[in-house]
PDB file of C-alpha atoms in Angstrom:
ATOM      1  CA  UNK A   7      -0.099   0.249  -0.342  1.00  0.00           C
ATOM      2  CA  UNK A   8       1.456   3.290  -0.930  1.00  0.00           C
ATOM      3  CA  UNK A   9       1.626   5.616   1.635  1.00  0.00           C
ATOM      4  CA  UNK A  10       0.901   9.617   0.883  1.00  0.00           C
ATOM      5  CA  UNK A  11       3.895  12.130   2.872  1.00  0.00           C
ATOM      6  CA  UNK A  12       2.378  13.260   5.237  1.00  0.00           C
ATOM      7  CA  UNK A  13       4.694  16.715   4.443  1.00  0.00           C
ATOM      8  CA  UNK A  14       2.678  17.569   1.998  1.00  0.00           C
ATOM      9  CA  UNK A  15      -1.332  15.759   2.630  1.00  0.00           C
ATOM     10  CA  UNK A  16      -2.500  19.038   4.229  1.00  0.00           C
ATOM     11  CA  UNK A  17      -5.079  21.547   2.745  1.00  0.00           C
ATOM     12  CA  UNK A  18      -2.188  24.598   2.141  1.00  0.00           C
ATOM     13  CA  UNK A  19       0.537  22.789   2.013  1.00  0.00           C
ATOM     14  CA  UNK A  20      -0.774  21.232  -1.326  1.00  0.00           C
ATOM     15  CA  UNK A  21      -2.322  23.546  -2.745  1.00  0.00           C
ATOM     16  CA  UNK A  22       0.777  25.295  -2.629  1.00  0.00           C
ATOM     17  CA  UNK A  23       2.913  22.738  -3.680  1.00  0.00           C
ATOM     18  CA  UNK A  24       0.470  22.225  -6.671  1.00  0.00           C
ATOM     19  CA  UNK A  25       0.672  25.966  -7.609  1.00  0.00           C
ATOM     20  CA  UNK A  26       4.780  25.365  -7.959  1.00  0.00           C
ATOM     21  CA  UNK A  27       4.679  22.453  -9.490  1.00  0.00           C
ATOM     22  CA  UNK A  28       2.824  24.677 -11.857  1.00  0.00           C
ATOM     23  CA  UNK A  29       4.945  27.123 -12.173  1.00  0.00           C
ATOM     24  CA  UNK A  30       7.659  24.705 -12.792  1.00  0.00           C
ATOM     25  CA  UNK A  31      10.904  24.003 -12.097  1.00  0.00           C
ATOM     26  CA  UNK A  32      13.221  26.707 -13.571  1.00  0.00           C
ATOM     27  CA  UNK A  33      11.216  29.335 -12.265  1.00  0.00           C
ATOM     28  CA  UNK A  34      10.504  31.013  -9.305  1.00  0.00           C
ATOM     29  CA  UNK A  35       7.168  33.170  -7.662  1.00  0.00           C
ATOM     30  CA  UNK A  36       7.345  36.081  -6.470  1.00  0.00           C
ATOM     31  CA  UNK A  37       5.382  34.808  -2.756  1.00  0.00           C
ATOM     32  CA  UNK A  38       3.123  38.183  -3.459  1.00  0.00           C
ATOM     33  CA  UNK A  39       1.801  36.371  -6.423  1.00  0.00           C
ATOM     34  CA  UNK A  40       1.528  33.412  -4.545  1.00  0.00           C
ATOM     35  CA  UNK A  41      -0.013  34.495  -1.381  1.00  0.00           C
ATOM     36  CA  UNK A  42      -2.732  36.318  -4.495  1.00  0.00           C
ATOM     37  CA  UNK A  43      -3.423  32.533  -6.362  1.00  0.00           C
ATOM     38  CA  UNK A  44      -3.820  30.571  -2.337  1.00  0.00           C
ATOM     39  CA  UNK A  45      -5.890  33.045  -1.323  1.00  0.00           C
ATOM     40  CA  UNK A  46      -4.000  32.831   2.270  1.00  0.00           C
ATOM     41  CA  UNK A  47      -2.511  35.658   4.737  1.00  0.00           C
ATOM     42  CA  UNK A  48       1.267  36.125   4.622  1.00  0.00           C
ATOM     43  CA  UNK A  49       1.870  34.829   8.179  1.00  0.00           C
ATOM     44  CA  UNK A  50       0.254  31.632   6.774  1.00  0.00           C
ATOM     45  CA  UNK A  51       1.618  31.273   3.644  1.00  0.00           C
ATOM     46  CA  UNK A  52       4.958  31.610   5.232  1.00  0.00           C
ATOM     47  CA  UNK A  53       4.665  28.731   8.044  1.00  0.00           C
ATOM     48  CA  UNK A  54       3.553  26.212   5.262  1.00  0.00           C
ATOM     49  CA  UNK A  55       6.649  27.030   3.579  1.00  0.00           C
ATOM     50  CA  UNK A  56       9.056  27.309   5.835  1.00  0.00           C
ATOM     51  CA  UNK A  57       7.906  22.985   6.143  1.00  0.00           C
ATOM     52  CA  UNK A  58       8.287  22.389   2.760  1.00  0.00           C
ATOM     53  CA  UNK A  59      11.407  23.560   2.566  1.00  0.00           C
ATOM     54  CA  UNK A  60      13.149  22.457   5.971  1.00  0.00           C
ATOM     55  CA  UNK A  61      11.050  19.231   3.592  1.00  0.00           C
ATOM     56  CA  UNK A  62      13.352  20.227   0.869  1.00  0.00           C
ATOM     57  CA  UNK A  63      10.603  20.066  -1.490  1.00  0.00           C
ATOM     58  CA  UNK A  64      11.330  24.009  -1.865  1.00  0.00           C
ATOM     59  CA  UNK A  65      13.790  26.683  -2.551  1.00  0.00           C
ATOM     60  CA  UNK A  66      13.074  31.059  -0.861  1.00  0.00           C
ATOM     61  CA  UNK A  67      15.049  33.487  -2.018  1.00  0.00           C
ATOM     62  CA  UNK A  68      15.338  36.687  -1.161  1.00  0.00           C
ATOM     63  CA  UNK A  69      16.118  38.947  -3.982  1.00  0.00           C
ATOM     64  CA  UNK A  70      16.090  43.156  -4.172  1.00  0.00           C
ATOM     65  CA  UNK A  71      13.937  44.452  -7.271  1.00  0.00           C
ATOM     66  CA  UNK A  72      15.281  48.088  -7.859  1.00  0.00           C
ATOM     67  CA  UNK A  73      14.594  49.241  -3.645  1.00  0.00           C
ATOM     68  CA  UNK A  74      12.344  47.149  -2.965  1.00  0.00           C
ATOM     69  CA  UNK A  75      13.149  43.676  -1.496  1.00  0.00           C
ATOM     70  CA  UNK A  76      10.823  40.877  -2.286  1.00  0.00           C
ATOM     71  CA  UNK A  77      10.965  36.931  -2.242  1.00  0.00           C
ATOM     72  CA  UNK A  78      10.811  34.441  -4.669  1.00  0.00           C
ATOM     73  CA  UNK A  79       9.550  30.352  -4.744  1.00  0.00           C
ATOM     74  CA  UNK A  80      10.220  27.477  -5.874  1.00  0.00           C
ATOM     75  CA  UNK A  81       9.872  23.751  -6.739  1.00  0.00           C
ATOM     76  CA  UNK A  82      13.192  22.183  -5.708  1.00  0.00           C
ATOM     77  CA  UNK A  83      13.731  18.364  -8.389  1.00  0.00           C
ATOM     78  CA  UNK A  84      12.450  16.908  -5.053  1.00  0.00           C
ATOM     79  CA  UNK A  85      10.034  18.669  -4.914  1.00  0.00           C
ATOM     80  CA  UNK A  86       8.143  17.590  -8.015  1.00  0.00           C
ATOM     81  CA  UNK A  87       9.637  13.772  -7.390  1.00  0.00           C
ATOM     82  CA  UNK A  88       7.261  14.223  -3.724  1.00  0.00           C
ATOM     83  CA  UNK A  89       4.902  15.689  -5.505  1.00  0.00           C
ATOM     84  CA  UNK A  90       4.319  13.157  -8.080  1.00  0.00           C
ATOM     85  CA  UNK A  91       5.079   9.999  -5.701  1.00  0.00           C
ATOM     86  CA  UNK A  92       2.172  11.635  -3.599  1.00  0.00           C
ATOM     87  CA  UNK A  93      -0.298  12.182  -6.827  1.00  0.00           C
ATOM     88  CA  UNK A  94       0.362   8.628  -7.325  1.00  0.00           C
ATOM     89  CA  UNK A  95      -0.010   7.207  -4.009  1.00  0.00           C
ATOM     90  CA  UNK A  96      -3.463   9.636  -4.242  1.00  0.00           C
ATOM     91  CA  UNK A  97      -4.177   8.046  -7.499  1.00  0.00           C
ATOM     92  CA  UNK A  98      -3.205   3.964  -6.063  1.00  0.00           C
ATOM     93  CA  UNK A  99      -4.814   4.924  -2.428  1.00  0.00           C
ATOM     94  CA  UNK A 100      -8.874   6.238  -4.219  1.00  0.00           C
ATOM     95  CA  UNK A 101      -8.971   3.581  -7.064  1.00  0.00           C
ATOM     96  CA  UNK A 102      -8.062   0.665  -4.128  1.00  0.00           C
ATOM     97  CA  UNK A 103     -11.331   2.570  -2.273  1.00  0.00           C
ATOM     98  CA  UNK A 104     -13.160   2.494  -5.362  1.00  0.00           C
ATOM     99  CA  UNK A 105     -12.793  -1.037  -5.750  1.00  0.00           C
ATOM    100  CA  UNK A 106     -12.521  -2.414  -2.094  1.00  0.00           C
ATOM    101  CA  UNK A 107     -16.604  -0.061  -2.207  1.00  0.00           C
ATOM    102  CA  UNK A 108     -17.623  -2.185  -5.401  1.00  0.00           C
TER     103      UNK A 108
ATOM    104  CA  UNK B  10      -4.544   2.147   9.703  1.00  0.00           C
ATOM    105  CA  UNK B  11      -3.997   2.413   6.180  1.00  0.00           C
ATOM    106  CA  UNK B  12      -1.749   4.977   5.122  1.00  0.00           C
ATOM    107  CA  UNK B  13      -4.135   7.802   4.283  1.00  0.00           C
ATOM    108  CA  UNK B  14      -4.964   7.771   8.088  1.00  0.00           C
ATOM    109  CA  UNK B  15      -1.656   7.394   8.467  1.00  0.00           C
ATOM    110  CA  UNK B  16      -0.738  10.100   6.413  1.00  0.00           C
ATOM    111  CA  UNK B  17      -3.474  12.337   7.997  1.00  0.00           C
ATOM    112  CA  UNK B  18      -2.635  11.863  11.709  1.00  0.00           C
ATOM    113  CA  UNK B  19       1.474  12.690  10.517  1.00  0.00           C
ATOM    114  CA  UNK B  20       0.324  15.561   9.211  1.00  0.00           C
ATOM    115  CA  UNK B  21      -1.678  17.092  12.202  1.00  0.00           C
ATOM    116  CA  UNK B  22       2.241  16.604  14.138  1.00  0.00           C
ATOM    117  CA  UNK B  23       3.086  19.343  11.728  1.00  0.00           C
ATOM    118  CA  UNK B  24       0.025  21.746  12.706  1.00  0.00           C
ATOM    119  CA  UNK B  25      -3.320  22.881  13.222  1.00  0.00           C
ATOM    120  CA  UNK B  26      -4.763  21.911   9.845  1.00  0.00           C
ATOM    121  CA  UNK B  27      -8.312  19.631  10.284  1.00  0.00           C
ATOM    122  CA  UNK B  28      -7.698  16.343   7.962  1.00  0.00           C
ATOM    123  CA  UNK B  29      -7.737  15.209   5.016  1.00  0.00           C
ATOM    124  CA  UNK B  30      -9.185  12.616   3.050  1.00  0.00           C
ATOM    125  CA  UNK B  31      -9.073  10.849   0.061  1.00  0.00           C
ATOM    126  CA  UNK B  32     -11.256  12.933  -2.235  1.00  0.00           C
ATOM    127  CA  UNK B  33     -10.568  15.849  -0.594  1.00  0.00           C
ATOM    128  CA  UNK B  34      -7.505  16.106  -1.448  1.00  0.00           C
ATOM    129  CA  UNK B  35      -7.601  15.213  -5.038  1.00  0.00           C
ATOM    130  CA  UNK B  36     -11.149  17.734  -5.182  1.00  0.00           C
ATOM    131  CA  UNK B  37      -8.086  19.941  -3.253  1.00  0.00           C
ATOM    132  CA  UNK B  38      -5.420  19.408  -5.886  1.00  0.00           C
ATOM    133  CA  UNK B  39      -7.888  19.480  -8.827  1.00  0.00           C
ATOM    134  CA  UNK B  40      -9.146  23.135  -7.497  1.00  0.00           C
ATOM    135  CA  UNK B  41      -5.565  24.636  -7.066  1.00  0.00           C
ATOM    136  CA  UNK B  42      -4.393  23.086 -10.112  1.00  0.00           C
ATOM    137  CA  UNK B  43      -7.027  25.367 -12.333  1.00  0.00           C
ATOM    138  CA  UNK B  44      -6.335  28.262 -10.330  1.00  0.00           C
ATOM    139  CA  UNK B  45      -2.529  28.113 -11.146  1.00  0.00           C
ATOM    140  CA  UNK B  46      -3.067  27.999 -14.851  1.00  0.00           C
ATOM    141  CA  UNK B  47      -5.858  30.011 -15.076  1.00  0.00           C
ATOM    142  CA  UNK B  48      -4.023  32.657 -13.350  1.00  0.00           C
ATOM    143  CA  UNK B  49       0.050  31.729 -14.502  1.00  0.00           C
ATOM    144  CA  UNK B  50      -1.207  30.960 -18.227  1.00  0.00           C
ATOM    145  CA  UNK B  51      -3.667  34.059 -18.266  1.00  0.00           C
ATOM    146  CA  UNK B  52      -7.480  33.359 -19.912  1.00  0.00           C
ATOM    147  CA  UNK B  53      -6.287  32.352 -23.764  1.00  0.00           C
ATOM    148  CA  UNK B  54     -10.179  32.748 -23.797  1.00  0.00           C
ATOM    149  CA  UNK B  55     -10.852  35.714 -23.828  1.00  0.00           C
ATOM    150  CA  UNK B  56      -7.777  36.796 -26.021  1.00  0.00           C
ATOM    151  CA  UNK B  57      -9.041  34.631 -28.918  1.00  0.00           C
ATOM    152  CA  UNK B  58     -12.631  36.842 -28.378  1.00  0.00           C
ATOM    153  CA  UNK B  59     -10.155  39.846 -28.293  1.00  0.00           C
ATOM    154  CA  UNK B  60      -8.702  38.862 -31.860  1.00  0.00           C
ATOM    155  CA  UNK B  61     -11.895  37.171 -33.034  1.00  0.00           C
ATOM    156  CA  UNK B  62     -14.161  40.856 -32.320  1.00  0.00           C
ATOM    157  CA  UNK B  63     -10.962  42.639 -33.797  1.00  0.00           C
ATOM    158  CA  UNK B  64     -11.067  41.263 -36.689  1.00  0.00           C
ATOM    159  CA  UNK B  65     -14.936  40.416 -37.744  1.00  0.00           C
ATOM    160  CA  UNK B  66     -14.619  44.845 -36.963  1.00  0.00           C
ATOM    161  CA  UNK B  67     -11.853  45.232 -39.017  1.00  0.00           C
ATOM    162  CA  UNK B  68     -12.340  42.790 -41.898  1.00  0.00           C
ATOM    163  CA  UNK B  69     -15.440  43.710 -42.275  1.00  0.00           C
ATOM    164  CA  UNK B  70     -15.401  47.268 -42.340  1.00  0.00           C
ATOM    165  CA  UNK B  71     -12.869  46.790 -45.375  1.00  0.00           C
ATOM    166  CA  UNK B  72     -15.549  44.304 -46.979  1.00  0.00           C
ATOM    167  CA  UNK B  73     -18.371  45.930 -46.792  1.00  0.00           C
ATOM    168  CA  UNK B  74     -16.374  49.370 -47.702  1.00  0.00           C
ATOM    169  CA  UNK B  75     -15.108  47.272 -50.977  1.00  0.00           C
ATOM    170  CA  UNK B  76     -18.297  46.208 -51.674  1.00  0.00           C
ATOM    171  CA  UNK B  77     -20.274  49.512 -51.522  1.00  0.00           C
ATOM    172  CA  UNK B  78     -22.230  48.232 -48.530  1.00  0.00           C
ATOM    173  CA  UNK B  79     -21.095  50.557 -45.592  1.00  0.00           C
ATOM    174  CA  UNK B  80     -20.750  54.828 -46.780  1.00  0.00           C
ATOM    175  CA  UNK B  81     -16.783  54.490 -45.721  1.00  0.00           C
ATOM    176  CA  UNK B  82     -14.508  55.074 -48.348  1.00  0.00           C
ATOM    177  CA  UNK B  83     -11.210  51.842 -48.207  1.00  0.00           C
ATOM    178  CA  UNK B  84      -8.834  54.863 -46.862  1.00  0.00           C
ATOM    179  CA  UNK B  85     -10.834  54.644 -44.379  1.00  0.00           C
ATOM    180  CA  UNK B  86     -11.958  52.123 -43.697  1.00  0.00           C
ATOM    181  CA  UNK B  87      -8.623  50.275 -43.120  1.00  0.00           C
ATOM    182  CA  UNK B  88      -7.309  53.275 -41.201  1.00  0.00           C
ATOM    183  CA  UNK B  89     -10.429  52.829 -38.378  1.00  0.00           C
ATOM    184  CA  UNK B  90      -8.577  48.554 -39.565  1.00  0.00           C
ATOM    185  CA  UNK B  91      -5.719  49.255 -38.387  1.00  0.00           C
ATOM    186  CA  UNK B  92      -6.796  51.206 -34.878  1.00  0.00           C
ATOM    187  CA  UNK B  93      -8.406  47.843 -34.169  1.00  0.00           C
ATOM    188  CA  UNK B  94      -5.037  45.654 -34.840  1.00  0.00           C
ATOM    189  CA  UNK B  95      -3.314  48.376 -32.803  1.00  0.00           C
ATOM    190  CA  UNK B  96      -5.677  48.401 -30.312  1.00  0.00           C
ATOM    191  CA  UNK B  97      -5.656  44.275 -30.427  1.00  0.00           C
ATOM    192  CA  UNK B  98      -2.056  44.796 -29.490  1.00  0.00           C
ATOM    193  CA  UNK B  99      -2.316  47.185 -26.973  1.00  0.00           C
ATOM    194  CA  UNK B 100      -4.198  44.878 -24.478  1.00  0.00           C
ATOM    195  CA  UNK B 101      -2.733  41.304 -25.946  1.00  0.00           C
ATOM    196  CA  UNK B 102      -0.191  42.907 -23.744  1.00  0.00           C
ATOM    197  CA  UNK B 103      -0.832  44.144 -20.258  1.00  0.00           C
ATOM    198  CA  UNK B 104      -3.236  41.000 -20.195  1.00  0.00           C
ATOM    199  CA  UNK B 105       0.327  38.955 -21.436  1.00  0.00           C
ATOM    200  CA  UNK B 106       2.079  41.960 -19.281  1.00  0.00           C
ATOM    201  CA  UNK B 107      -0.311  41.266 -16.101  1.00  0.00           C
ATOM    202  CA  UNK B 108      -0.395  37.537 -16.274  1.00  0.00           C
ATOM    203  CA  UNK B 109       3.515  37.407 -16.222  1.00  0.00           C
ATOM    204  CA  UNK B 110       4.419  39.473 -13.410  1.00  0.00           C
ATOM    205  CA  UNK B 111       5.863  38.184 -10.619  1.00  0.00           C
ATOM    206  CA  UNK B 112       7.212  34.894 -11.915  1.00  0.00           C
ATOM    207  CA  UNK B 113      11.178  34.765 -12.969  1.00  0.00           C
ATOM    208  CA  UNK B 114      12.845  32.247 -14.448  1.00  0.00           C
ATOM    209  CA  UNK B 115      13.185  29.849 -17.062  1.00  0.00           C
ATOM    210  CA  UNK B 116       9.376  31.761 -18.627  1.00  0.00           C
ATOM    211  CA  UNK B 117      10.160  34.383 -19.214  1.00  0.00           C
ATOM    212  CA  UNK B 118      13.323  33.789 -21.549  1.00  0.00           C
ATOM    213  CA  UNK B 119      10.694  32.174 -23.579  1.00  0.00           C
ATOM    214  CA  UNK B 120       7.585  34.809 -23.314  1.00  0.00           C
ATOM    215  CA  UNK B 121      10.662  37.533 -24.227  1.00  0.00           C
ATOM    216  CA  UNK B 122      12.373  35.708 -27.107  1.00  0.00           C
ATOM    217  CA  UNK B 123       8.812  34.944 -27.909  1.00  0.00           C
ATOM    218  CA  UNK B 124       7.670  38.338 -27.941  1.00  0.00           C
ATOM    219  CA  UNK B 125      10.109  39.249 -29.884  1.00  0.00           C
ATOM    220  CA  UNK B 126       9.409  37.454 -32.948  1.00  0.00           C
ATOM    221  CA  UNK B 127       6.183  38.992 -33.088  1.00  0.00           C
ATOM    222  CA  UNK B 128       8.045  42.883 -33.105  1.00  0.00           C
ATOM    223  CA  UNK B 129      10.902  42.080 -35.631  1.00  0.00           C
ATOM    224  CA  UNK B 130       7.725  39.744 -37.784  1.00  0.00           C
ATOM    225  CA  UNK B 131       6.250  42.390 -37.947  1.00  0.00           C
ATOM    226  CA  UNK B 132       8.577  44.711 -38.497  1.00  0.00           C
ATOM    227  CA  UNK B 133       9.784  43.128 -41.576  1.00  0.00           C
ATOM    228  CA  UNK B 134       6.746  43.059 -42.341  1.00  0.00           C
ATOM    229  CA  UNK B 135       6.314  46.829 -41.794  1.00  0.00           C
ATOM    230  CA  UNK B 136       9.840  47.516 -44.369  1.00  0.00           C
ATOM    231  CA  UNK B 137       7.924  44.470 -46.815  1.00  0.00           C
ATOM    232  CA  UNK B 138       4.902  46.710 -46.574  1.00  0.00           C
ATOM    233  CA  UNK B 139       6.457  49.561 -47.957  1.00  0.00           C
ATOM    234  CA  UNK B 140       8.274  47.963 -50.539  1.00  0.00           C
ATOM    235  CA  UNK B 141       4.745  46.831 -52.030  1.00  0.00           C
ATOM    236  CA  UNK B 142       2.756  50.554 -51.575  1.00  0.00           C
ATOM    237  CA  UNK B 143       5.583  51.493 -53.470  1.00  0.00           C
ATOM    238  CA  UNK B 144       5.573  48.815 -56.165  1.00  0.00           C
ATOM    239  CA  UNK B 145       2.022  48.382 -56.662  1.00  0.00           C
ATOM    240  CA  UNK B 146      -0.417  50.460 -58.006  1.00  0.00           C
ATOM    241  CA  UNK B 147      -3.631  48.667 -57.285  1.00  0.00           C
ATOM    242  CA  UNK B 148      -5.937  49.457 -53.587  1.00  0.00           C
ATOM    243  CA  UNK B 149      -7.209  45.702 -53.424  1.00  0.00           C
ATOM    244  CA  UNK B 150      -3.848  44.297 -54.417  1.00  0.00           C
ATOM    245  CA  UNK B 151      -1.920  45.363 -52.418  1.00  0.00           C
ATOM    246  CA  UNK B 152      -3.942  44.472 -49.010  1.00  0.00           C
ATOM    247  CA  UNK B 153      -3.714  41.554 -50.347  1.00  0.00           C
ATOM    248  CA  UNK B 154       0.166  41.068 -50.503  1.00  0.00           C
ATOM    249  CA  UNK B 155       0.469  42.650 -46.735  1.00  0.00           C
ATOM    250  CA  UNK B 156      -2.427  41.235 -45.553  1.00  0.00           C
ATOM    251  CA  UNK B 157      -0.600  37.930 -46.926  1.00  0.00           C
ATOM    252  CA  UNK B 158       2.748  38.193 -45.360  1.00  0.00           C
ATOM    253  CA  UNK B 159       1.038  39.194 -42.636  1.00  0.00           C
ATOM    254  CA  UNK B 160      -1.007  36.110 -41.428  1.00  0.00           C
ATOM    255  CA  UNK B 161       1.981  33.698 -42.686  1.00  0.00           C
ATOM    256  CA  UNK B 162       3.704  35.354 -39.601  1.00  0.00           C
ATOM    257  CA  UNK B 163       0.166  34.666 -37.388  1.00  0.00           C
ATOM    258  CA  UNK B 164       0.152  31.601 -38.228  1.00  0.00           C
ATOM    259  CA  UNK B 165       3.155  30.269 -38.569  1.00  0.00           C
ATOM    260  CA  UNK B 166       3.714  32.391 -34.671  1.00  0.00           C
ATOM    261  CA  UNK B 167       0.551  30.546 -33.413  1.00  0.00           C
ATOM    262  CA  UNK B 168       2.732  27.044 -34.398  1.00  0.00           C
ATOM    263  CA  UNK B 169       5.477  28.206 -32.813  1.00  0.00           C
ATOM    264  CA  UNK B 170       3.254  29.319 -30.110  1.00  0.00           C
ATOM    265  CA  UNK B 171       1.689  26.383 -29.899  1.00  0.00           C
ATOM    266  CA  UNK B 172       4.266  24.393 -29.727  1.00  0.00           C
ATOM    267  CA  UNK B 173       5.974  25.878 -27.348  1.00  0.00           C
ATOM    268  CA  UNK B 174       3.974  26.786 -24.579  1.00  0.00           C
ATOM    269  CA  UNK B 175       2.771  23.476 -25.154  1.00  0.00           C
ATOM    270  CA  UNK B 176      -1.077  23.627 -26.539  1.00  0.00           C
ATOM    271  CA  UNK B 177      -3.173  22.138 -29.166  1.00  0.00           C
ATOM    272  CA  UNK B 178      -5.695  24.703 -29.594  1.00  0.00           C
ATOM    273  CA  UNK B 179      -3.202  27.777 -30.416  1.00  0.00           C
ATOM    274  CA  UNK B 180      -1.115  25.510 -32.908  1.00  0.00           C
ATOM    275  CA  UNK B 181      -4.745  24.301 -34.392  1.00  0.00           C
ATOM    276  CA  UNK B 182      -5.362  27.772 -34.937  1.00  0.00           C
ATOM    277  CA  UNK B 183      -1.760  28.354 -36.644  1.00  0.00           C
ATOM    278  CA  UNK B 184      -2.455  25.245 -39.229  1.00  0.00           C
ATOM    279  CA  UNK B 185      -6.237  27.396 -40.108  1.00  0.00           C
ATOM    280  CA  UNK B 186      -4.579  30.663 -39.951  1.00  0.00           C
ATOM    281  CA  UNK B 187      -1.965  29.700 -42.655  1.00  0.00           C
ATOM    282  CA  UNK B 188      -5.194  27.092 -44.638  1.00  0.00           C
ATOM    283  CA  UNK B 189      -7.000  30.464 -45.046  1.00  0.00           C
ATOM    284  CA  UNK B 190      -4.255  32.877 -45.559  1.00  0.00           C
ATOM    285  CA  UNK B 191      -3.881  30.846 -49.129  1.00  0.00           C
ATOM    286  CA  UNK B 192      -7.764  30.369 -49.832  1.00  0.00           C
ATOM    287  CA  UNK B 193      -7.965  34.738 -50.147  1.00  0.00           C
ATOM    288  CA  UNK B 194      -4.292  34.744 -51.878  1.00  0.00           C
ATOM    289  CA  UNK B 195      -5.814  32.235 -54.046  1.00  0.00           C
ATOM    290  CA  UNK B 196      -9.597  33.902 -53.981  1.00  0.00           C
ATOM    291  CA  UNK B 197      -7.224  36.905 -56.027  1.00  0.00           C
ATOM    292  CA  UNK B 198      -7.740  41.112 -54.653  1.00  0.00           C
ATOM    293  CA  UNK B 199     -12.047  40.499 -55.366  1.00  0.00           C
ATOM    294  CA  UNK B 200     -12.474  38.223 -52.575  1.00  0.00           C
ATOM    295  CA  UNK B 201     -10.015  37.709 -49.977  1.00  0.00           C
ATOM    296  CA  UNK B 202     -12.301  40.088 -47.543  1.00  0.00           C
ATOM    297  CA  UNK B 203     -14.296  38.402 -47.562  1.00  0.00           C
ATOM    298  CA  UNK B 204     -12.577  34.798 -47.037  1.00  0.00           C
ATOM    299  CA  UNK B 205     -11.071  37.136 -44.251  1.00  0.00           C
ATOM    300  CA  UNK B 206     -14.081  38.570 -42.921  1.00  0.00           C
ATOM    301  CA  UNK B 207     -16.025  34.389 -42.272  1.00  0.00           C
ATOM    302  CA  UNK B 208     -12.892  31.870 -42.215  1.00  0.00           C
ATOM    303  CA  UNK B 209     -10.004  34.725 -40.161  1.00  0.00           C
ATOM    304  CA  UNK B 210     -12.216  35.769 -37.392  1.00  0.00           C
ATOM    305  CA  UNK B 211     -14.811  32.272 -38.009  1.00  0.00           C
ATOM    306  CA  UNK B 212     -11.243  30.783 -36.262  1.00  0.00           C
ATOM    307  CA  UNK B 213     -10.685  33.868 -33.834  1.00  0.00           C
ATOM    308  CA  UNK B 214     -14.435  32.368 -32.958  1.00  0.00           C
ATOM    309  CA  UNK B 215     -14.414  28.898 -32.994  1.00  0.00           C
ATOM    310  CA  UNK B 216     -10.840  29.251 -31.944  1.00  0.00           C
ATOM    311  CA  UNK B 217     -11.983  31.298 -28.562  1.00  0.00           C
ATOM    312  CA  UNK B 218     -15.194  28.177 -27.574  1.00  0.00           C
ATOM    313  CA  UNK B 219     -12.488  25.992 -27.481  1.00  0.00           C
ATOM    314  CA  UNK B 220     -10.260  27.011 -25.209  1.00  0.00           C
ATOM    315  CA  UNK B 221     -13.647  28.290 -23.199  1.00  0.00           C
ATOM    316  CA  UNK B 222     -14.247  25.163 -22.760  1.00  0.00           C
ATOM    317  CA  UNK B 223     -10.806  22.834 -21.980  1.00  0.00           C
ATOM    318  CA  UNK B 224     -10.191  25.240 -19.513  1.00  0.00           C
ATOM    319  CA  UNK B 225     -13.739  25.082 -17.535  1.00  0.00           C
ATOM    320  CA  UNK B 226     -13.418  21.534 -17.660  1.00  0.00           C
ATOM    321  CA  UNK B 227      -9.612  21.691 -16.064  1.00  0.00           C
ATOM    322  CA  UNK B 228      -7.298  18.485 -14.866  1.00  0.00           C
ATOM    323  CA  UNK B 229     -10.094  15.908 -13.586  1.00  0.00           C
ATOM    324  CA  UNK B 230      -7.842  12.617 -12.509  1.00  0.00           C
ATOM    325  CA  UNK B 231      -5.350  12.033  -8.987  1.00  0.00           C
TER     326      UNK B 231
END
């Protein structure tokens, strides 16, 4: 039976990593834009990103654009692999659940 | 304890979010993907609809003027067409500018050079149009040739864009515009506007409808 990654299997982090997976490994997204897409508070998003960062699934970089500090977030190759494994496990578990019900 | 429950228990050690069952997780993934695609890739259907209306009104005015159906001189209709296209270009730049804001990396590189290809393509077309304007006397023959070059660029760049951004609708539209371009040239200076008015703007309307349906359907699988 496949296991669901507990770092990903929580609504806020699942939404965050799904969005970052769409942004792609070769891109990074401004924290403010990510926050807008996810409709989360800055504090809440930071908390969940830190958990994903601790697991090595995302990187958070701070930079200066003009005179304004900006934070960018990107999914790592490990994050992409973990997300793909999570999706696969979810699919398998749902299929098993359906088979058991029928 | 099954793995879904185990994962739920483990995720609760990380925070106090309510437990997520399998179907809820699938729903979260589908919704997040749909929203991310809409925010990151923009609403292609609106862009196609914008250009459908631009071509419908622009080619329609020229077509009506050509056949004497509307009391507008061909030169005035041409100016109106130019203004409509300029407005369409401006609106498209605003839409794609908003969509790409806040994203850095490979897609910025690709998007930047794709935009540059459009600019360079139409710069070449501008120079060629001047040469055609000097060399060709007939107003409608000139229009057909210049339009033929412009649509060649549009068709090729739609195919390029579709393959680059993995958008099959855009590829099909590019192919369609090239087919319509060939048909319009075969139809000749008398009828090329009729072909574009019907099949050019029609292609954009169909493309907008198909894209809207695809966006509404969104991802459904785990």
